[in-house]
Coordinates of C-alpha atoms and ligand atoms in Angstrom, one line a residue:
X1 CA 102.2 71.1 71.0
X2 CA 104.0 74.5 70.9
X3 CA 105.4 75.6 74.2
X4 CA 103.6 79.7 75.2
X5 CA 106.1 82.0 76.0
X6 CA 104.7 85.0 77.0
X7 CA 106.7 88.4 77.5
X8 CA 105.2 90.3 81.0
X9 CA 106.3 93.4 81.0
X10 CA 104.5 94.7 83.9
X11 CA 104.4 98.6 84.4
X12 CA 108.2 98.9 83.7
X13 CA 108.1 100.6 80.2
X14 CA 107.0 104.3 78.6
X15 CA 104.9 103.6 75.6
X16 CA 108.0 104.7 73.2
X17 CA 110.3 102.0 74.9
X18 CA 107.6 99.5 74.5
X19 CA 107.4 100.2 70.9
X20 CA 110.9 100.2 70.8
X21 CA 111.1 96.4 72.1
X22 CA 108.1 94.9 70.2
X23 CA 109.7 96.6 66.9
X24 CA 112.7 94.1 67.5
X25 CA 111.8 91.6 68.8
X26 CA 109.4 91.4 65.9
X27 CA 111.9 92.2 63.3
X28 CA 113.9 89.4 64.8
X29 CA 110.7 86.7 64.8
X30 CA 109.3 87.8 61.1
X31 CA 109.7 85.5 58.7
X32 CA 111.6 82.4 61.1
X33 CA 109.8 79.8 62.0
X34 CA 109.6 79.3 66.1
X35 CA 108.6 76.3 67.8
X36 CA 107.0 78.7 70.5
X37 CA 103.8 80.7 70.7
X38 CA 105.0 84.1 71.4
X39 CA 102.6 86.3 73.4
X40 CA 103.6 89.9 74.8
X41 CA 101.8 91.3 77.4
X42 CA 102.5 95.4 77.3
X43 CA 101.1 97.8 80.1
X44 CA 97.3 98.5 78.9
X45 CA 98.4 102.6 77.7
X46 CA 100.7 100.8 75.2
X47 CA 98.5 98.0 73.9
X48 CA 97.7 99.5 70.6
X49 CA 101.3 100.4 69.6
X50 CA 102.7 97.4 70.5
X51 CA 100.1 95.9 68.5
X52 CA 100.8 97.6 65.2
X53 CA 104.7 97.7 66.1
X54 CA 103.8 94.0 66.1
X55 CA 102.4 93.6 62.4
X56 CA 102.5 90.5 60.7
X57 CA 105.1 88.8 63.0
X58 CA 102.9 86.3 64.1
X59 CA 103.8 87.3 67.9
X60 CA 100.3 87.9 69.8
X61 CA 99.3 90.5 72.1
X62 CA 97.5 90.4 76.0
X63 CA 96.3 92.4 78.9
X64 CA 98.1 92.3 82.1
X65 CA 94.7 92.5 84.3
X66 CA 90.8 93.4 83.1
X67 CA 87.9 94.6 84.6
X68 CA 85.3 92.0 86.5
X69 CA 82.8 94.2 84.9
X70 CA 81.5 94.8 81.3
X71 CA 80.9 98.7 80.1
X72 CA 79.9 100.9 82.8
X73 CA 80.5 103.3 85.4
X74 CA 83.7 102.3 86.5
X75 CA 86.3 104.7 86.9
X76 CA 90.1 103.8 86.0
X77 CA 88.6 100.3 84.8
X78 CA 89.7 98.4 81.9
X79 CA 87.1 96.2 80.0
X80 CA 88.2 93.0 78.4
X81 CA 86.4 94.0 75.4
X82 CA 88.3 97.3 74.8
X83 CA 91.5 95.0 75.2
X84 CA 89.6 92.4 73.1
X85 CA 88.8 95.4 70.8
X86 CA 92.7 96.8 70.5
X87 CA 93.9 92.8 69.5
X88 CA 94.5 91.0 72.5
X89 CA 94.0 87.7 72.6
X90 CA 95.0 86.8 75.7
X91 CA 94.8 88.0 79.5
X92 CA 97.0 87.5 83.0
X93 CA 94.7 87.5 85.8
X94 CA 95.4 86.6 89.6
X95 CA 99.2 87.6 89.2
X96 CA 100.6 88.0 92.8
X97 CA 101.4 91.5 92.5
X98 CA 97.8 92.1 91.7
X99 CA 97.0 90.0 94.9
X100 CA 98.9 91.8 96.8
X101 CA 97.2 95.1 96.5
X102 CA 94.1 92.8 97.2
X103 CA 93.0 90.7 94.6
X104 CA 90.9 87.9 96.1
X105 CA 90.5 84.6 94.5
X106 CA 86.5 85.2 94.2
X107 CA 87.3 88.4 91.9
X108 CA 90.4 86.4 89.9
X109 CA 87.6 83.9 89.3
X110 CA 84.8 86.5 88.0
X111 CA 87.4 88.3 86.0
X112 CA 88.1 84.6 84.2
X113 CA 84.5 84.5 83.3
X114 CA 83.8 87.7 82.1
X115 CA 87.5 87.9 79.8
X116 CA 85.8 84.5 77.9
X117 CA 82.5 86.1 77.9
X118 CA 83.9 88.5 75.5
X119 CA 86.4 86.1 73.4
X120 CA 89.9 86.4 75.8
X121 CA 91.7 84.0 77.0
X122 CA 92.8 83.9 80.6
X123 CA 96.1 83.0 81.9
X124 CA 95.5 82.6 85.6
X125 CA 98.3 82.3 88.7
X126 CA 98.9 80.6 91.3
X127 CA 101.5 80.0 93.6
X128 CA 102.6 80.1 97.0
X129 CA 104.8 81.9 99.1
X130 CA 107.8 81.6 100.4
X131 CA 106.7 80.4 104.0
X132 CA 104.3 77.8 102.4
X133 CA 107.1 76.2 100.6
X134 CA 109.1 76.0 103.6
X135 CA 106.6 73.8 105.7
X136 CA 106.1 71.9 103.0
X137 CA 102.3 73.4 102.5
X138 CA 102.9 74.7 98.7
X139 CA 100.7 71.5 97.0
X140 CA 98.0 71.9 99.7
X141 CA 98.1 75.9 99.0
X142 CA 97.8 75.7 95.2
X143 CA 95.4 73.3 95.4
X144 CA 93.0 74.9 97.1
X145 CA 93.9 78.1 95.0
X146 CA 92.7 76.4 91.9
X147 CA 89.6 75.0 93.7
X148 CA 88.7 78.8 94.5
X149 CA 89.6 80.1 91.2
X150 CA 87.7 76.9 89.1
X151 CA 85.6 76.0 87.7
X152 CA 84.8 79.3 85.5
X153 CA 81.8 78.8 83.0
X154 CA 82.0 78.0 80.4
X155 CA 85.5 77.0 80.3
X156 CA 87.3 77.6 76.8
X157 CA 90.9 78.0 76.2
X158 CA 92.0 78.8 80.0
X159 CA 95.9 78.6 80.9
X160 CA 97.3 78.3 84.4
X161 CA 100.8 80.1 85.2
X162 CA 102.4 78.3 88.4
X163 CA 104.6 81.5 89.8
X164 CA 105.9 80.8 93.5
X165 CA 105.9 84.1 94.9
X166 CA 109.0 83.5 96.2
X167 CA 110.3 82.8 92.8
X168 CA 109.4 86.0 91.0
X169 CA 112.3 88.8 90.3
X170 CA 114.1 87.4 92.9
X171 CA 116.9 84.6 90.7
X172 CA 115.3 81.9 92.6
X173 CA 113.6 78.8 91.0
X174 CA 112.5 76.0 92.3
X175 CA 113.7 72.7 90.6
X176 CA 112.3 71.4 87.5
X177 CA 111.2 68.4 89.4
X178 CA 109.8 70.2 92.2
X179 CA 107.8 72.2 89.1
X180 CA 106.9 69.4 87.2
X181 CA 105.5 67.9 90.4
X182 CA 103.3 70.8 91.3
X183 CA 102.4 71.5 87.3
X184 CA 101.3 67.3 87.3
X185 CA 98.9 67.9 89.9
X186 CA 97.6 71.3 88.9
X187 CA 96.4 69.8 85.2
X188 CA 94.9 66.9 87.1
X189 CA 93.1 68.9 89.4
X190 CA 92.2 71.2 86.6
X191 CA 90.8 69.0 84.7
X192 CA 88.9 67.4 87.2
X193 CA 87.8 70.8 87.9
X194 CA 86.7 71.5 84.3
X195 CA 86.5 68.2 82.4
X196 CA 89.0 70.1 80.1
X197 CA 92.7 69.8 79.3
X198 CA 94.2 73.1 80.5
X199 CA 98.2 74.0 80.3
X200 CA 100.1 74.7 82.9
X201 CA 102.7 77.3 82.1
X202 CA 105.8 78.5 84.8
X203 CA 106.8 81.7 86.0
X204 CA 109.2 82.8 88.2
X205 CA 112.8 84.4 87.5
X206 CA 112.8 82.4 84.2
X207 CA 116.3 83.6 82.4
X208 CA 117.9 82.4 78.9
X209 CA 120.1 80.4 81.1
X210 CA 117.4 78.3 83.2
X211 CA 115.1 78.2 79.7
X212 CA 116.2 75.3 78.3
X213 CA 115.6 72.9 81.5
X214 CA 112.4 74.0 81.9
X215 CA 111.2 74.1 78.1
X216 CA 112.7 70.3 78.3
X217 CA 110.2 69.2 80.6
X218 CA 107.1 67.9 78.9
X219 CA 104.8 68.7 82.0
X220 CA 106.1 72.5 81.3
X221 CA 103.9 73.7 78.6
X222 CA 105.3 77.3 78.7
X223 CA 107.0 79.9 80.5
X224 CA 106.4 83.6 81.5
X225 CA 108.7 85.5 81.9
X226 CA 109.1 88.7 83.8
X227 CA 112.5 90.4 83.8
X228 CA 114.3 88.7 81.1
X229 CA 111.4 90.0 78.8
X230 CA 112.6 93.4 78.4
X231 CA 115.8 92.7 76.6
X232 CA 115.1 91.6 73.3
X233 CA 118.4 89.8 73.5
X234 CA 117.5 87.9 76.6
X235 CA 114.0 87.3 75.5
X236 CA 115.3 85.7 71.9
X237 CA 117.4 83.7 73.3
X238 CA 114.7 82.0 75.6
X239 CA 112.5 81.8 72.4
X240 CA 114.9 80.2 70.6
X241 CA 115.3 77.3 73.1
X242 CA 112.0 76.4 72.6
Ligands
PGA301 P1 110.2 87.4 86.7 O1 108.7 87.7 86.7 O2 110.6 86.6 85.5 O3 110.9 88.8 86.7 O4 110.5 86.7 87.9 C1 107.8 86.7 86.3 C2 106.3 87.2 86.5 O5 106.1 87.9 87.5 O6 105.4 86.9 85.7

């Protein structure tokens, strides 16, 4: 299976820099063959841009967040369908620094089921923080994050990104063992969950040096990446290990 490496660029771009990036790392991708699955996840202002700076390089496109609800009065809302609409195929959900300006588990799990009502696919977080790692409590925590966050119905083409809080633009990692544990028993309890085989995908200060250690690891099906996205250098170069 191809490992996912998806590009989250968060809210650090302008729409010209975001073209700028796609435009080469695109012109880098076209025409070579990569063992990955490239997905680049531009702010929501930028998504068609990127998408057409995108063209035929095979590289696909996602949402950083979506709506819970379909077409309506929402003000400031984004729908999974427009995002299904401007050629994203995939959506984050659940990322921490959504749940930290109150994202609950209960609206990360009806945002799930309402991006495959309209054809996405979600790429969901979990992970603890720093604290729960520290008294041993981060296997407990994610486990009873996924309980709250699965089963969605019906239940087609979800991925889970394990991202430590603690781990995210800060140069810290846990170890790939320590990963691989916590990835082993998220796709068990997933697909006890689900009755589906789901990928478990890791996040967390993921740079072209660490890369190739954790692409190595069979139970790591994929990485996103954050800050060593927006260098098409950096973010080749983690490609290119896959
Ligand atoms: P980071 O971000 O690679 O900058 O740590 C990862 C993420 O938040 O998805």
């Amino acid at each position: 299976m191809k490992k996912y490496i998806a590009a989250n660029w968060k809210m650090n771009l302008t729409p010209k820099a975001s073209v700028r990036l796609a435009t080469a790392i695109a012109k880098a991708m076209r025409g070579k063959r990569y063992r990955a699955e490239v997905v680049i996840f531009p702010d929501a202002l930028s998504l068609a841009a990127v998408k057409e700076a995108l063209g035929k390089s095979g590289i696909f496109l996602g949402g950083q967040d979506c709506s819970v609800f379909p077409y309506g009065a929402h003000t400031g809302e984004i729908a999974a369908a427009s995002l299904k609409a401007l050629g994203a195929r995939d959506v984050i959900l659940g990322h921490s620094e959504r749940r930290e300006v109150g994202e609950t588990d209960n609206l990360v799990k009806a945002k799930a089921t309402e991006a495959m009502r309209v054809g996405l696919r979600p790429i969901i977080c979990v992970g603890e923080s720093a604290a729960d790692r520290k008294d041993g409590r981060a296997m407990p925590f994610v486990r009873a994050q996924l309980r709250a966050v699965l089963p969605v119905k019906p239940v087609r083409d979800i991925t889970i990104a394990y991202e430590p809080i603690w781990a995210i633009g800060s140069g810290r990692t846990p170890s790939v063992a320590e990963i691989s544990a916590m990835h082993s028993m998220i796709r068990q309890e997933a697909a006890r969950l689900t009755g589906k085989t789901i990928k478990v995908i890791y996040g967390g200060s993921v740079d072209a040096k660490s890369a190739a250690s954790f692409l190595r690891e069979p139970e790591i099906d994929g990485l996103l990446v954050g800050g060593a996205s927006l260098r098409a250098t950096s973010f080749l170069a983690i490609c290119n290990q896959a």
